[in-house]
GROMACS .gro file of C-alpha atoms in nm:
model
   65
    1MET     CA    1  14.727  23.686  10.336
    2CYS     CA    2  14.415  23.866  10.440
    3GLU     CA    3  14.269  24.012  10.111
    4SER     CA    4  13.896  23.999  10.059
    5ASP     CA    5  13.674  24.015   9.742
    6ALA     CA    6  13.400  24.283   9.731
    7TYR     CA    7  13.060  24.212   9.598
    8ILE     CA    8  12.743  24.412   9.556
    9LYS     CA    9  12.389  24.275   9.604
   10VAL     CA   10  12.173  24.355   9.302
   11ASP     CA   11  11.824  24.206   9.272
   12GLY     CA   12  11.911  23.928   9.518
   13LYS     CA   13  12.230  23.833   9.323
   14GLU     CA   14  12.587  23.900   9.419
   15GLU     CA   15  12.809  24.075   9.160
   16LEU     CA   16  13.184  24.081   9.191
   17LEU     CA   17  13.314  24.437   9.221
   18ALA     CA   18  13.683  24.389   9.303
   19LYS     CA   19  13.923  24.122   9.407
   20GLU     CA   20  14.210  24.116   9.662
   21ILE     CA   21  14.079  24.422   9.857
   22VAL     CA   22  14.337  24.507  10.131
   23THR     CA   23  14.204  24.859  10.235
   24LEU     CA   24  13.851  24.979  10.310
   25MET     CA   25  13.794  25.334  10.399
   26PRO     CA   26  13.448  25.485  10.479
   27ARG     CA   27  13.369  25.819  10.326
   28GLU     CA   28  13.047  26.039  10.335
   29ASN     CA   29  12.823  25.837  10.099
   30GLY     CA   30  13.015  25.522  10.044
   31TYR     CA   31  13.353  25.356  10.059
   32ILE     CA   32  13.702  25.361   9.900
   33LEU     CA   33  13.853  25.016   9.835
   34ILE     CA   34  14.214  24.959   9.743
   35ASP     CA   35  14.332  24.630   9.612
   36LEU     CA   36  14.667  24.437   9.650
   37SER     CA   37  14.800  24.609   9.331
   38GLY     CA   38  14.712  24.961   9.451
   39ASN     CA   39  14.403  25.008   9.234
   40LYS     CA   40  14.135  25.233   9.389
   41TYR     CA   41  13.760  25.177   9.368
   42GLU     CA   42  13.515  25.437   9.478
   43LEU     CA   43  13.174  25.304   9.580
   44ASN     CA   44  12.895  25.565   9.613
   45ASP     CA   45  12.550  25.529   9.769
   46VAL     CA   46  12.633  25.191   9.929
   47VAL     CA   47  12.645  25.043  10.283
   48ILE     CA   48  12.806  24.728  10.400
   49ASP     CA   49  12.545  24.455  10.400
   50HIS     CA   50  12.764  24.198  10.577
   51ILE     CA   51  13.127  24.062  10.583
   52ASN     CA   52  13.222  23.700  10.580
   53PHE     CA   53  13.569  23.692  10.740
   54VAL     CA   54  13.622  23.320  10.687
   55ALA     CA   55  13.537  23.340  10.317
   56HIS     CA   56  13.720  23.675  10.280
   57LYS     CA   57  13.411  23.844  10.120
   58ILE     CA   58  13.262  24.198  10.173
   59PHE     CA   59  12.910  24.245  10.074
   60PHE     CA   60  12.766  24.590   9.985
   61LYS     CA   61  12.411  24.698   9.900
   62LYS     CA   62  12.282  25.010   9.747
   63ILE     CA   63  12.123  25.280   9.954
   64LYS     CA   64  11.758  25.342   9.858
   65HIS     CA   65  11.677  25.717   9.810
   0.00000   0.00000   0.00000
């Protein structure tokens, strides 16, 4: 399968946001993530920091205002 786990970088540490993400949709100020079970996660004021396709991990970071 091709699910990925989503993390946010906070103070140099990676915190797990959600597991088994199958859909990632951009929106005006962030993203909507949907996991394998259909649960929806709305992320605001973030950008993608990087994606590790081999490890199936998506890393986000907060937008500084």
